[in-house]
Amino acid sequence: MSSICSQGHANPPGSRFCCYCGERLSDPHELLNTALGNRYRLIRELGKGGFGRTYLAEDLHRFNEYCVLKEYAPQVEGQQALQKAQELFEREAGVLYKLQHPQIPQFRELFRASQGDRDRLFFVQDYIDGQTYRQLLQARQLQGLLFNEFEVTQLLAQLLPVLDYIHHAGVIHRDISPDNIMLRFTDQKPVLIDFGGVKELAAKVAAAQHPYAMPDLTRIGKLGYAPAEQMEEGKVYAHSDLYALAATAVVLLCGREPQEWLLTGRPIWQDWVNISPSFQAILTKMMAPHPLDRYQSATAVMQALGVPKHEAASSPSPVIQTLPPPSALTDPPTQATVPVSPVLPIGTENHQETASLAPPSSASPARSSTPQRGWGCLQWAIALALLIPVSAWGGAWLMRTFFLPQPNVEDQQELDSSSKLPQDEQQRKAAIQSRREALGIDYDFLVGLTNQRFYETYPDQKGRTLTDQSEDAEWRDRWDAIASEGLDTLETNLSADARARLGNYTPADQESWKTRVNQLYVGSRSLNDLTDARFFYLFPDQSGNAFIDQPIGQIWRGLALDQVVALEAGETLEEIRLEPGTFRAERSHTLEPGGGRVYIAYLSEGQILRINVQDAPDTALLSIYLPRPTLQTPALLEDSTQGTWSGRLPQTGYYELVITTSDSQAVTYQLDLAIDNVSREQIQPQTTDEAKPNKK
């Protein structure tokens, strides 16, 4: 049972009624499987903290996408106080909304919902499908293993740019620990979660409600991970986060908590880890007792590690053995097994205890301008012996060696005399490389995409290492043919701007596109319909597949960007406005193969709408979206081949009519829209937020 009633009275755990006012306390499980505000369906409780409970939920307005709802249970009295608390949160949380980084869960909104006779306040943010580094460490300890220097150095190299980003935005995390860093399943990237700034806001709200009470900011942070000045005085700086990050690194290396070395008065942890002297010195300085003796910025630590700032942001992620995800969620896809080359961070030694090599990540890693000419015998033996699971982005090492020449080669027209490949094959690969560069397509992306399509076409080749011998010539020819076909598709179906970003699109891009199309009174469902039509026309074999986190998913996002531009230019968007005294509008249009068009119309609740799409084949799909979808009525019509709909409108606002086709032939149609009960006064669209689509 909840220990806090709606009046803010704290009660002992297990209480059924408030000890002060007699109010019946709510059971947190009563919220499960309910849809708060017809928007968020709570699935299960994830945890409970000092400020309330945290739930896993489905966003019913965004294709049932997972998100996290953190309930704020303030010590406030009455609904008026809760309203003031919400206003203070919204005023103070502006910086949290502005944080846009792929390794930070997006803070979506502050959501207020009524449940029974009680109003509740929730923070809504992105859900990260992965495991915390605490869980990963515990799993290793059960096997008698720990993290090694290589893995921890890579972790720091990937988190320091995130800290640099938030610190420049004026945000201090305050609560970094293995519990608040997650390894995301999809891209093997570390993600910072559970920002202490939210807890600070909660403390400010509590202080505003009780002005004579001293706000307890010193409790934000974990003992041993947060430096002394933070725990004792509540003072936080950029180097406070660096201290906590170093403490986290040491815990991963030795498996022992900071409290075990705090009482010694000296860095006894140095006796428990097997790392290079240079890395030990860096961690020691990060955790210096006196603040002025520490590194003062994340950039300074990156420089000490020898990792340039631009490289750290895109450095490959080490493959880390994870536990199975929660059973209620979808398991990650089965991954192919191929050899990849070990990569060591600059300025460190290899003290690996487990095989944790680095496949290419979705971001393009920095590359040397000097091509690699070959490996020694020992390196070949290591690479062939260490077989680790990687995704379709992986396997690029062997393809780089045998299929595409490295980029940035001086005078690519000269053939490599040391190569065993026939000269005509070398010329063919050089031509592919030149064309890739001319189109502005990322090297790693093309390799990853070709690998994916190659393995999908020839699944029996998964896990097999191709060689430069004559018996593999046919397979190399097929790989090159798939690469060339991919370049054809990208050249004819994506703009230069969309091609240039392939390999670097993130979910944050989709959020920004949603904001852009919302300004046009178009929801992201309509944008997705247009993108899907084009994508599945080009790749019909991907229908039903979970492709968005695969290399080919980058093409979907590139197509989405082009669709946003087309909508903004009015090429695929048209507003239907009925003039006074008219009750019908007709539009005709011809869609190119895989094309689509969006119509918007401002209509009123209670009007009777009749839609008829004539002359269109069964491959044409019609969707009609509400201004504000609800749980009971998410859409009036969705992906229907019938082409007709009539009924009374339940809301006032902009309705969206989307017509798409994935047919290989052009489709010509005529749209007939009719309205009954139309006022003879011309309807003027509202400019308030109520008129804007509340789409996913």
XYZ file of C-alpha atoms in Angstrom:
696
model
C 0.000 0.000 0.000
C 1.011 3.598 -0.520
C 2.318 5.253 2.634
C 1.163 8.747 1.602
C -2.436 9.886 1.358
C -3.778 12.600 -0.950
C -3.339 15.141 1.859
C 0.375 14.375 2.094
C 0.264 12.485 5.396
C 3.006 9.871 5.762
C 1.917 6.500 7.136
C 3.713 3.302 8.187
C 4.200 0.709 5.412
C 1.265 -1.668 5.100
C -1.310 0.850 6.321
C -4.731 0.541 4.709
C -6.052 3.864 6.019
C -4.351 7.159 6.811
C -3.470 7.390 10.495
C -4.213 11.142 10.493
C -7.303 11.749 8.357
C -8.698 8.238 7.879
C -8.495 8.314 4.066
C -8.311 4.901 2.404
C -4.817 4.468 0.977
C -4.523 3.349 -2.628
C -2.918 0.091 -3.638
C -0.256 0.711 -6.334
C -1.300 -2.504 -8.057
C -4.740 -0.999 -8.659
C -3.157 1.206 -11.320
C -1.775 -1.700 -13.312
C -3.496 -2.385 -16.648
C -5.330 0.929 -16.395
C -4.969 3.718 -18.955
C -4.158 6.992 -17.229
C -5.825 9.834 -19.068
C -6.568 7.427 -21.943
C -2.889 7.795 -22.791
C -0.586 5.605 -20.678
C -1.377 1.982 -19.811
C 0.613 0.892 -16.758
C 2.133 -2.572 -17.200
C 4.174 -3.197 -14.072
C 5.948 -1.449 -11.237
C 9.672 -0.972 -11.813
C 10.610 0.330 -8.392
C 9.892 2.667 -5.526
C 11.953 5.627 -4.384
C 11.724 8.399 -1.879
C 9.586 10.529 -4.195
C 7.153 7.893 -5.441
C 6.797 4.789 -7.588
C 8.121 4.115 -11.086
C 6.077 2.206 -13.676
C 6.639 0.672 -17.076
C 3.853 1.877 -19.356
C 2.624 1.792 -22.942
C 1.987 5.060 -24.755
C -1.330 4.423 -26.493
C -0.775 7.418 -28.763
C 2.573 6.133 -30.049
C 1.953 2.588 -31.287
C 1.937 1.284 -27.672
C 5.584 2.274 -27.355
C 7.127 1.594 -23.971
C 7.859 4.530 -21.677
C 8.575 5.113 -18.000
C 6.234 6.950 -15.634
C 7.709 8.196 -12.366
C 4.980 9.175 -9.939
C 5.714 12.203 -7.817
C 4.059 11.710 -4.431
C 4.576 15.115 -2.834
C 4.101 15.916 0.819
C 1.481 18.523 -0.073
C -2.011 19.113 1.220
C -4.982 19.247 -1.147
C -5.565 19.650 -4.859
C -4.645 23.336 -4.879
C -1.234 22.509 -3.462
C -0.783 19.786 -6.082
C -1.611 22.303 -8.803
C 1.008 24.677 -7.417
C 3.491 21.815 -7.290
C 2.806 21.043 -10.950
C 3.270 24.690 -11.942
C 6.582 24.858 -10.085
C 7.779 21.661 -11.731
C 6.873 22.924 -15.192
C 8.634 26.228 -14.553
C 11.798 24.657 -13.161
C 12.038 21.630 -15.480
C 12.599 23.548 -18.705
C 16.237 22.491 -18.961
C 15.254 18.820 -18.687
C 12.993 19.170 -21.723
C 15.866 20.677 -23.702
C 18.256 17.770 -23.160
C 18.455 15.994 -26.524
C 21.099 13.278 -26.516
C 20.845 9.669 -27.744
C 22.384 8.425 -24.469
C 19.894 10.229 -22.238
C 16.238 9.127 -21.933
C 14.091 11.883 -23.375
C 12.040 13.707 -20.733
C 8.665 13.854 -22.509
C 6.220 15.628 -20.243
C 4.819 16.213 -16.786
C 1.535 14.321 -16.837
C -1.364 14.842 -14.435
C -4.062 12.187 -14.279
C -7.140 11.610 -12.148
C -7.616 8.156 -10.678
C -10.702 7.717 -8.546
C -10.942 10.696 -6.216
C -7.243 11.502 -6.408
C -5.056 13.405 -8.839
C -1.593 12.068 -9.566
C 1.496 13.679 -11.038
C 3.915 11.707 -13.248
C 7.185 12.372 -15.015
C 7.122 10.669 -18.423
C 10.368 9.708 -20.130
C 11.706 7.240 -22.689
C 12.047 3.584 -21.732
C 15.494 2.048 -22.175
C 15.443 -1.638 -23.069
C 18.567 -2.915 -21.399
C 20.229 -3.729 -18.101
C 21.960 -1.632 -15.498
C 25.660 -2.052 -14.965
C 24.789 -3.236 -11.461
C 22.936 -6.182 -12.990
C 25.773 -6.825 -15.420
C 28.342 -6.776 -12.606
C 26.290 -9.148 -10.469
C 25.939 -11.550 -13.396
C 29.699 -11.577 -13.886
C 30.410 -12.045 -10.202
C 28.285 -15.192 -10.242
C 30.726 -16.517 -12.851
C 33.796 -15.326 -10.949
C 34.419 -12.500 -13.444
C 34.689 -8.717 -13.328
C 35.006 -5.927 -15.867
C 38.471 -5.365 -17.313
C 40.398 -2.196 -18.062
C 39.559 -2.227 -21.758
C 35.813 -2.384 -21.126
C 35.858 0.253 -18.391
C 37.994 2.597 -20.493
C 35.522 2.249 -23.353
C 32.656 2.911 -20.926
C 34.297 6.147 -19.800
C 35.064 7.135 -23.394
C 31.379 6.807 -24.246
C 29.955 8.470 -21.126
C 32.319 11.425 -20.843
C 30.876 13.125 -23.983
C 27.418 12.737 -22.427
C 28.604 14.432 -19.239
C 30.287 17.131 -21.297
C 26.959 17.727 -23.056
C 24.831 18.014 -19.913
C 27.424 20.088 -18.065
C 27.509 22.624 -20.892
C 23.705 22.696 -20.641
C 24.028 23.599 -16.962
C 22.883 20.202 -15.671
C 24.667 18.045 -13.095
C 23.544 14.422 -12.894
C 24.288 14.131 -9.134
C 23.593 10.404 -8.863
C 25.946 8.429 -11.141
C 26.449 4.823 -10.048
C 26.216 1.330 -11.592
C 22.476 1.452 -10.814
C 21.962 4.553 -12.957
C 23.896 3.529 -16.060
C 22.166 1.137 -18.447
C 23.564 -0.866 -21.322
C 21.000 -0.510 -24.116
C 20.341 -3.796 -25.935
C 19.816 -2.310 -29.393
C 23.171 -0.579 -29.884
C 25.237 -1.669 -26.852
C 25.564 1.978 -25.764
C 25.650 3.102 -22.113
C 22.750 5.371 -21.164
C 22.545 7.705 -18.154
C 19.256 7.378 -16.261
C 17.586 8.708 -13.096
C 18.909 12.259 -13.081
C 19.215 13.758 -9.642
C 17.884 17.035 -11.012
C 14.359 15.620 -10.869
C 14.883 14.824 -7.205
C 16.170 18.348 -6.639
C 13.006 19.721 -8.220
C 10.946 17.538 -5.901
C 12.891 18.922 -2.957
C 12.243 22.479 -4.158
C 8.530 21.767 -4.430
C 8.506 20.342 -0.923
C 10.361 23.418 0.331
C 7.830 25.700 -1.369
C 4.985 23.873 0.368
C 6.786 24.014 3.713
C 8.792 27.257 3.617
C 10.084 26.879 7.152
C 11.595 23.474 6.512
C 15.194 23.044 5.390
C 15.377 21.373 1.947
C 17.424 18.197 2.208
C 19.560 18.344 -0.927
C 22.421 16.436 0.658
C 20.616 13.132 0.173
C 20.753 13.380 -3.606
C 23.545 10.974 -4.457
C 24.829 7.692 -3.075
C 27.275 7.402 -0.222
C 30.724 6.623 -1.565
C 29.844 7.514 -5.145
C 29.106 11.180 -4.472
C 32.007 13.279 -3.136
C 32.020 14.482 0.454
C 31.026 18.080 -0.319
C 27.918 16.847 -2.137
C 26.796 14.507 0.629
C 27.607 16.879 3.484
C 26.828 20.315 2.054
C 24.716 19.663 -1.023
C 27.255 21.388 -3.281
C 27.551 19.950 -6.790
C 29.839 20.770 -9.693
C 30.866 19.145 -12.955
C 33.712 17.366 -11.170
C 31.140 15.873 -8.758
C 29.846 13.735 -11.622
C 33.414 12.860 -12.635
C 34.084 11.668 -9.082
C 31.002 9.433 -9.197
C 31.931 8.092 -12.635
C 35.397 7.135 -11.401
C 33.917 5.443 -8.330
C 31.614 3.502 -10.640
C 34.588 2.456 -12.762
C 36.470 1.167 -9.713
C 33.440 -0.823 -8.532
C 33.184 -2.494 -11.938
C 36.899 -3.315 -11.832
C 37.097 -4.718 -8.299
C 33.511 -5.693 -7.459
C 33.621 -3.936 -4.075
C 31.589 -0.961 -2.924
C 33.127 2.466 -2.157
C 32.195 2.187 1.519
C 34.855 -0.503 1.824
C 37.648 1.936 1.016
C 36.187 5.176 2.419
C 37.206 4.433 6.010
C 40.826 3.653 5.170
C 41.789 7.246 4.431
C 43.785 6.155 1.388
C 42.931 4.762 -2.055
C 43.142 1.119 -0.977
C 41.144 0.167 -4.072
C 44.408 0.446 -6.000
C 45.455 -2.838 -4.395
C 42.305 -4.569 -5.644
C 42.480 -3.825 -9.369
C 44.766 -4.974 -12.154
C 45.067 -1.944 -14.407
C 47.820 0.082 -16.036
C 49.539 2.803 -13.962
C 48.328 5.513 -16.340
C 44.668 4.520 -16.001
C 45.046 4.168 -12.232
C 46.441 7.703 -12.047
C 43.473 9.056 -14.008
C 40.911 7.392 -11.718
C 42.807 8.563 -8.641
C 42.746 12.174 -9.819
C 39.050 11.969 -10.679
C 38.362 10.897 -7.078
C 40.754 13.280 -5.352
C 39.393 14.235 -1.891
C 39.918 17.960 -2.510
C 37.748 19.345 -5.339
C 40.537 21.520 -6.760
C 42.774 18.468 -7.194
C 40.293 16.774 -9.553
C 39.812 17.117 -13.281
C 37.485 20.078 -13.680
C 35.740 18.956 -16.877
C 34.842 15.856 -18.858
C 36.979 17.161 -21.709
C 40.029 17.153 -19.445
C 39.462 13.482 -18.603
C 39.058 12.605 -22.279
C 42.349 14.314 -23.014
C 44.020 12.381 -20.206
C 42.655 9.124 -21.635
C 44.036 10.071 -25.030
C 40.628 9.927 -26.665
C 39.828 12.966 -28.849
C 36.447 14.467 -28.122
C 35.020 13.755 -31.586
C 36.210 10.136 -31.443
C 34.821 9.513 -27.991
C 31.360 10.485 -29.134
C 31.364 7.770 -31.785
C 33.708 5.170 -30.328
C 32.689 1.535 -30.800
C 30.868 -0.166 -27.950
C 32.415 -3.242 -26.399
C 30.160 -6.272 -26.668
C 29.101 -7.035 -23.105
C 27.422 -10.230 -21.998
C 23.974 -9.332 -20.713
C 21.256 -11.136 -18.845
C 18.022 -11.988 -20.691
C 15.649 -9.015 -20.794
C 12.414 -9.092 -18.754
C 10.058 -11.773 -19.994
C 7.329 -9.241 -20.628
C 9.444 -7.554 -23.271
C 10.679 -8.688 -26.658
C 14.022 -10.468 -26.712
C 16.767 -8.973 -28.862
C 17.060 -10.627 -32.277
C 19.356 -13.597 -32.733
C 22.748 -12.388 -33.861
C 25.238 -13.792 -36.291
C 28.711 -14.947 -35.254
C 31.664 -13.532 -37.125
C 35.239 -12.584 -36.240
C 36.121 -8.941 -35.649
C 39.387 -7.223 -34.901
C 40.305 -6.193 -31.362
C 40.550 -2.454 -30.846
C 42.516 -0.950 -27.964
C 41.931 2.569 -26.654
C 44.803 4.962 -27.078
C 47.242 5.021 -24.200
C 46.019 1.848 -22.453
C 47.190 -1.704 -22.179
C 45.124 -4.775 -22.847
C 44.282 -6.466 -19.556
C 41.291 -8.401 -20.868
C 39.949 -11.183 -18.708
C 37.010 -11.847 -21.020
C 36.605 -11.558 -24.770
C 35.025 -8.128 -25.248
C 35.828 -6.790 -28.678
C 34.334 -3.807 -30.402
C 32.012 -4.098 -33.410
C 31.159 -0.980 -35.356
C 28.417 1.046 -33.706
C 25.581 2.874 -35.390
C 27.610 6.045 -35.191
C 30.541 6.179 -37.556
C 33.786 5.606 -35.677
C 36.707 7.830 -36.490
C 39.127 6.269 -38.942
C 42.794 6.786 -39.604
C 43.671 8.399 -42.898
C 46.314 5.730 -43.419
C 44.908 2.427 -44.714
C 45.758 -0.769 -42.867
C 47.863 -3.033 -45.073
C 47.606 -6.258 -43.136
C 47.960 -8.198 -39.898
C 50.691 -10.323 -38.411
C 50.225 -14.050 -37.843
C 49.433 -13.602 -34.153
C 46.721 -11.049 -34.893
C 45.174 -13.372 -37.464
C 45.150 -16.208 -34.943
C 43.502 -14.055 -32.287
C 40.856 -12.753 -34.686
C 39.929 -16.190 -35.955
C 39.858 -17.679 -32.454
C 37.707 -15.033 -30.793
C 34.180 -15.460 -32.119
C 31.682 -13.142 -30.477
C 28.008 -12.397 -31.181
C 27.372 -9.175 -33.065
C 24.395 -7.719 -34.862
C 23.954 -7.136 -38.576
C 26.171 -4.073 -38.117
C 28.902 -6.519 -37.166
C 30.835 -8.726 -39.515
C 32.163 -5.568 -41.119
C 35.768 -6.439 -40.414
C 35.915 -9.351 -42.794
C 33.939 -7.430 -45.387
C 36.324 -4.488 -45.137
C 39.271 -6.770 -45.676
C 37.969 -8.675 -48.683
C 35.239 -6.562 -50.224
C 35.676 -2.800 -50.061
C 38.954 -0.871 -50.003
C 39.431 1.388 -47.005
C 38.283 4.993 -47.517
C 40.632 7.949 -47.746
C 43.212 5.956 -49.700
C 45.590 8.165 -51.648
C 45.069 7.605 -55.364
C 42.526 4.793 -55.292
C 43.073 4.103 -58.967
C 46.307 2.295 -58.160
C 45.741 -1.385 -57.450
C 47.135 -3.044 -54.343
C 49.934 -5.304 -55.557
C 49.884 -7.211 -52.254
C 46.243 -8.221 -52.682
C 45.412 -11.740 -53.827
C 42.235 -10.540 -55.512
C 42.170 -10.488 -59.327
C 42.774 -7.095 -60.883
C 39.300 -6.908 -62.396
C 37.790 -7.552 -58.959
C 39.972 -4.869 -57.398
C 38.819 -2.452 -60.078
C 35.185 -3.354 -59.424
C 35.563 -2.719 -55.696
C 37.390 0.547 -56.313
C 34.497 1.646 -58.540
C 32.016 0.861 -55.752
C 34.145 2.832 -53.334
C 34.357 5.842 -55.649
C 30.635 5.811 -56.218
C 29.956 5.595 -52.470
C 32.104 8.657 -51.865
C 30.445 10.575 -54.708
C 27.027 9.890 -53.173
C 28.212 10.987 -49.718
C 27.293 7.683 -48.060
C 29.037 6.634 -44.861
C 31.525 3.786 -45.350
C 30.543 1.798 -42.254
C 26.863 2.181 -43.052
C 27.258 0.743 -46.550
C 29.238 -2.206 -45.216
C 26.653 -2.846 -42.502
C 23.729 -2.567 -44.915
C 25.373 -4.886 -47.437
C 26.176 -7.401 -44.715
C 22.551 -7.409 -43.610
C 21.170 -7.874 -47.117
C 23.834 -10.479 -47.924
C 22.970 -12.611 -44.886
C 19.231 -12.190 -45.485
C 19.694 -13.393 -49.059
C 22.134 -16.179 -48.187
C 21.376 -17.182 -44.580
C 23.540 -20.294 -44.883
C 26.598 -18.005 -45.029
C 26.065 -16.626 -41.523
C 29.050 -17.319 -39.327
C 31.283 -18.312 -42.227
C 34.495 -16.380 -42.807
C 34.976 -15.560 -46.474
C 38.517 -15.526 -47.765
C 40.389 -14.000 -50.673
C 40.817 -17.440 -52.218
C 39.397 -18.388 -55.595
C 36.758 -20.702 -54.097
C 35.072 -17.669 -52.509
C 35.171 -15.545 -55.655
C 31.500 -16.213 -56.416
C 30.432 -15.119 -52.932
C 32.523 -11.961 -53.155
C 30.912 -11.209 -56.514
C 27.477 -11.576 -54.942
C 28.421 -9.285 -52.056
C 29.633 -6.632 -54.482
C 26.426 -6.970 -56.491
C 24.345 -6.362 -53.350
C 26.489 -3.328 -52.489
C 25.976 -1.904 -55.991
C 22.245 -2.548 -55.819
C 22.141 -0.754 -52.478
C 23.873 2.266 -53.965
C 21.329 2.274 -56.809
C 18.472 2.335 -54.305
C 20.012 5.076 -52.194
C 20.858 7.256 -55.193
C 17.377 7.166 -56.707
C 15.242 7.269 -53.560
C 16.996 9.532 -51.046
C 18.021 13.159 -51.202
C 21.658 14.107 -50.722
C 20.889 15.435 -47.229
C 19.170 12.201 -46.213
C 22.015 10.075 -47.626
C 24.662 12.081 -45.774
C 23.159 11.157 -42.394
C 22.773 7.426 -42.982
C 24.305 5.521 -40.105
C 23.787 8.396 -37.676
C 19.999 8.696 -37.349
C 18.642 8.219 -33.816
C 15.187 8.111 -32.171
C 15.795 11.730 -31.179
C 15.602 12.632 -34.871
C 12.126 11.132 -35.076
C 11.066 13.242 -32.096
C 12.292 16.399 -33.826
C 10.481 15.430 -37.044
C 7.304 14.891 -35.055
C 7.594 18.437 -33.720
C 8.089 19.806 -37.224
C 5.072 18.088 -38.767
C 2.902 18.937 -35.747
C 3.347 22.585 -36.745
C 1.545 21.649 -39.969
C -1.329 20.025 -38.021
C -0.025 16.633 -39.102
C 0.631 13.830 -36.632
C 3.487 11.378 -36.705
C 1.092 8.575 -37.683
C 0.555 10.286 -41.012
C 4.296 10.785 -41.394
C 4.866 7.113 -40.625
C 2.227 6.095 -43.182
C 3.997 8.038 -45.922
C 7.367 6.619 -44.927
C 6.079 3.050 -44.670
C 4.537 3.215 -48.124
C 7.824 4.202 -49.712
C 9.944 1.877 -47.599
C 7.871 -1.264 -48.174
C 7.628 -0.488 -51.864
C 11.432 -0.561 -51.943
C 11.849 -3.441 -49.470
C 8.706 -5.615 -49.468
C 10.672 -8.422 -47.791
C 10.945 -6.306 -44.615
C 7.201 -6.356 -43.969
C 6.596 -7.777 -40.514
C 10.275 -7.534 -39.532
C 11.698 -5.570 -36.603
C 14.034 -3.591 -38.846
C 14.270 -0.138 -37.280
C 17.434 -0.913 -35.280
C 19.061 -2.742 -38.195
C 21.150 -0.936 -40.832
C 18.191 -0.943 -43.197
C 16.229 0.960 -40.554
C 18.508 3.909 -41.260
C 17.034 4.016 -44.760
C 13.526 4.177 -43.254
C 14.614 7.188 -41.224
C 16.240 8.781 -44.257
C 12.969 8.375 -46.150
C 11.134 9.887 -43.171
C 13.362 12.971 -43.284
C 12.585 13.450 -46.969
C 8.870 13.058 -46.214
C 9.090 15.794 -43.569
C 10.690 18.117 -46.120
C 8.018 17.245 -48.699
C 5.216 17.936 -46.212
C 6.730 21.286 -45.262
C 7.051 22.202 -48.937
C 3.394 21.309 -49.555
C 4.322 18.608 -52.056
C 2.419 15.859 -50.213
C 0.147 17.971 -47.987
C -3.046 19.813 -48.849
C -5.607 21.532 -46.644
C -9.253 21.170 -47.650
C -11.275 24.265 -46.735
C -15.001 24.356 -47.455
C -16.126 27.771 -48.583
C -19.314 29.234 -47.070
C -22.348 27.542 -48.532
C -20.444 24.521 -49.833
C -20.704 21.056 -48.357
C -18.500 18.989 -50.629
C -14.933 18.972 -51.906
C -13.343 16.834 -54.603
C -9.675 16.231 -55.161
C -7.888 14.024 -57.673
C -4.254 13.052 -57.689
C -1.828 10.504 -59.107
C 0.515 8.784 -56.670
C 3.852 7.497 -57.865
C 4.757 3.919 -56.874
C 5.161 3.834 -53.105
C 3.724 7.334 -52.831
C 1.263 8.992 -50.498
C -0.595 12.199 -49.772
C -2.038 13.839 -46.649
C -5.163 15.991 -46.540
C -6.108 17.991 -43.458
C -9.494 19.549 -42.759
C -10.687 21.531 -39.758
C -14.051 20.045 -38.791
C -16.425 20.353 -35.847
C -17.755 17.861 -33.349
C -21.189 16.539 -34.306
C -20.790 17.042 -38.044
C -21.403 14.029 -40.280
C -18.432 13.251 -42.504
C -18.564 11.142 -45.657
C -15.337 10.074 -47.365
C -15.110 8.183 -50.635
C -11.903 7.367 -52.537
C -12.843 6.348 -56.075
C -10.936 4.611 -58.873
C -8.156 3.452 -56.546
C -6.991 -0.193 -56.632
C -6.951 -2.444 -53.572
C -3.306 -1.547 -53.015
C -4.339 1.986 -51.997
C -4.807 2.443 -48.248
C -6.949 5.067 -46.513
C -6.487 6.275 -42.938
C -8.472 8.941 -41.074
C -6.888 10.251 -37.889
C -8.530 12.200 -35.088
C -7.230 15.511 -33.757
C -6.806 13.823 -30.360
C -6.899 10.013 -30.424
C -8.368 8.201 -27.435
C -8.098 4.682 -26.091
C -11.593 3.884 -27.315
C -11.127 5.554 -30.723
C -7.464 5.788 -31.744
C -8.491 6.439 -35.384
C -11.648 6.598 -37.470
C -10.035 4.415 -40.127
C -6.564 2.953 -40.422
C -4.880 1.324 -43.434
C -8.214 0.397 -44.980
C -8.576 -0.859 -48.540
C -12.321 -0.069 -48.578
C -11.851 3.596 -49.422
C -15.094 4.753 -47.799
C -16.151 5.982 -44.357
C -19.069 7.907 -42.930
C -20.052 8.869 -39.417
C -20.537 11.604 -36.837
C -17.336 13.358 -35.793
C -16.456 13.040 -32.095
C -14.068 16.010 -31.825
C -13.364 19.497 -33.096
C -10.005 20.089 -34.723
C -7.837 19.110 -37.659
C -8.613 15.676 -39.099
C -6.005 13.939 -41.256
C -6.824 11.844 -44.329
C -3.900 9.802 -45.586
C -3.899 7.930 -48.900
C -0.895 5.729 -49.665
C 0.091 2.952 -52.031
C 2.898 0.424 -52.134
C 1.944 -0.631 -55.662
C 4.666 -0.854 -58.290
C 2.426 1.123 -60.648
C 1.245 4.717 -60.405
C -2.200 5.086 -58.810
C -4.760 7.725 -59.811
C -7.698 8.363 -57.491
C -10.498 10.824 -56.828
C -11.275 11.892 -53.265
C -14.815 12.971 -52.439
C -15.348 14.652 -49.036
C -18.832 15.680 -47.927
C -20.048 17.268 -44.677
C -23.579 17.563 -43.293
C -24.639 20.130 -40.673
C -22.076 22.627 -41.948
C -22.432 26.148 -40.637
C -22.850 28.728 -43.373
C -20.142 30.727 -41.620
C -16.643 29.750 -42.696
C -14.930 27.749 -39.981
C -11.835 29.493 -38.678
C -9.221 27.095 -37.334
C -8.239 27.603 -33.723
C -4.679 28.624 -32.996
C -4.618 27.187 -29.493
C -2.894 23.967 -28.561
C -6.306 22.266 -28.498
C -6.476 22.492 -32.285
C -3.101 20.887 -32.768
C -2.968 17.118 -33.230
C -2.194 15.238 -30.031
C -0.570 12.413 -31.933
C 2.176 10.032 -31.014
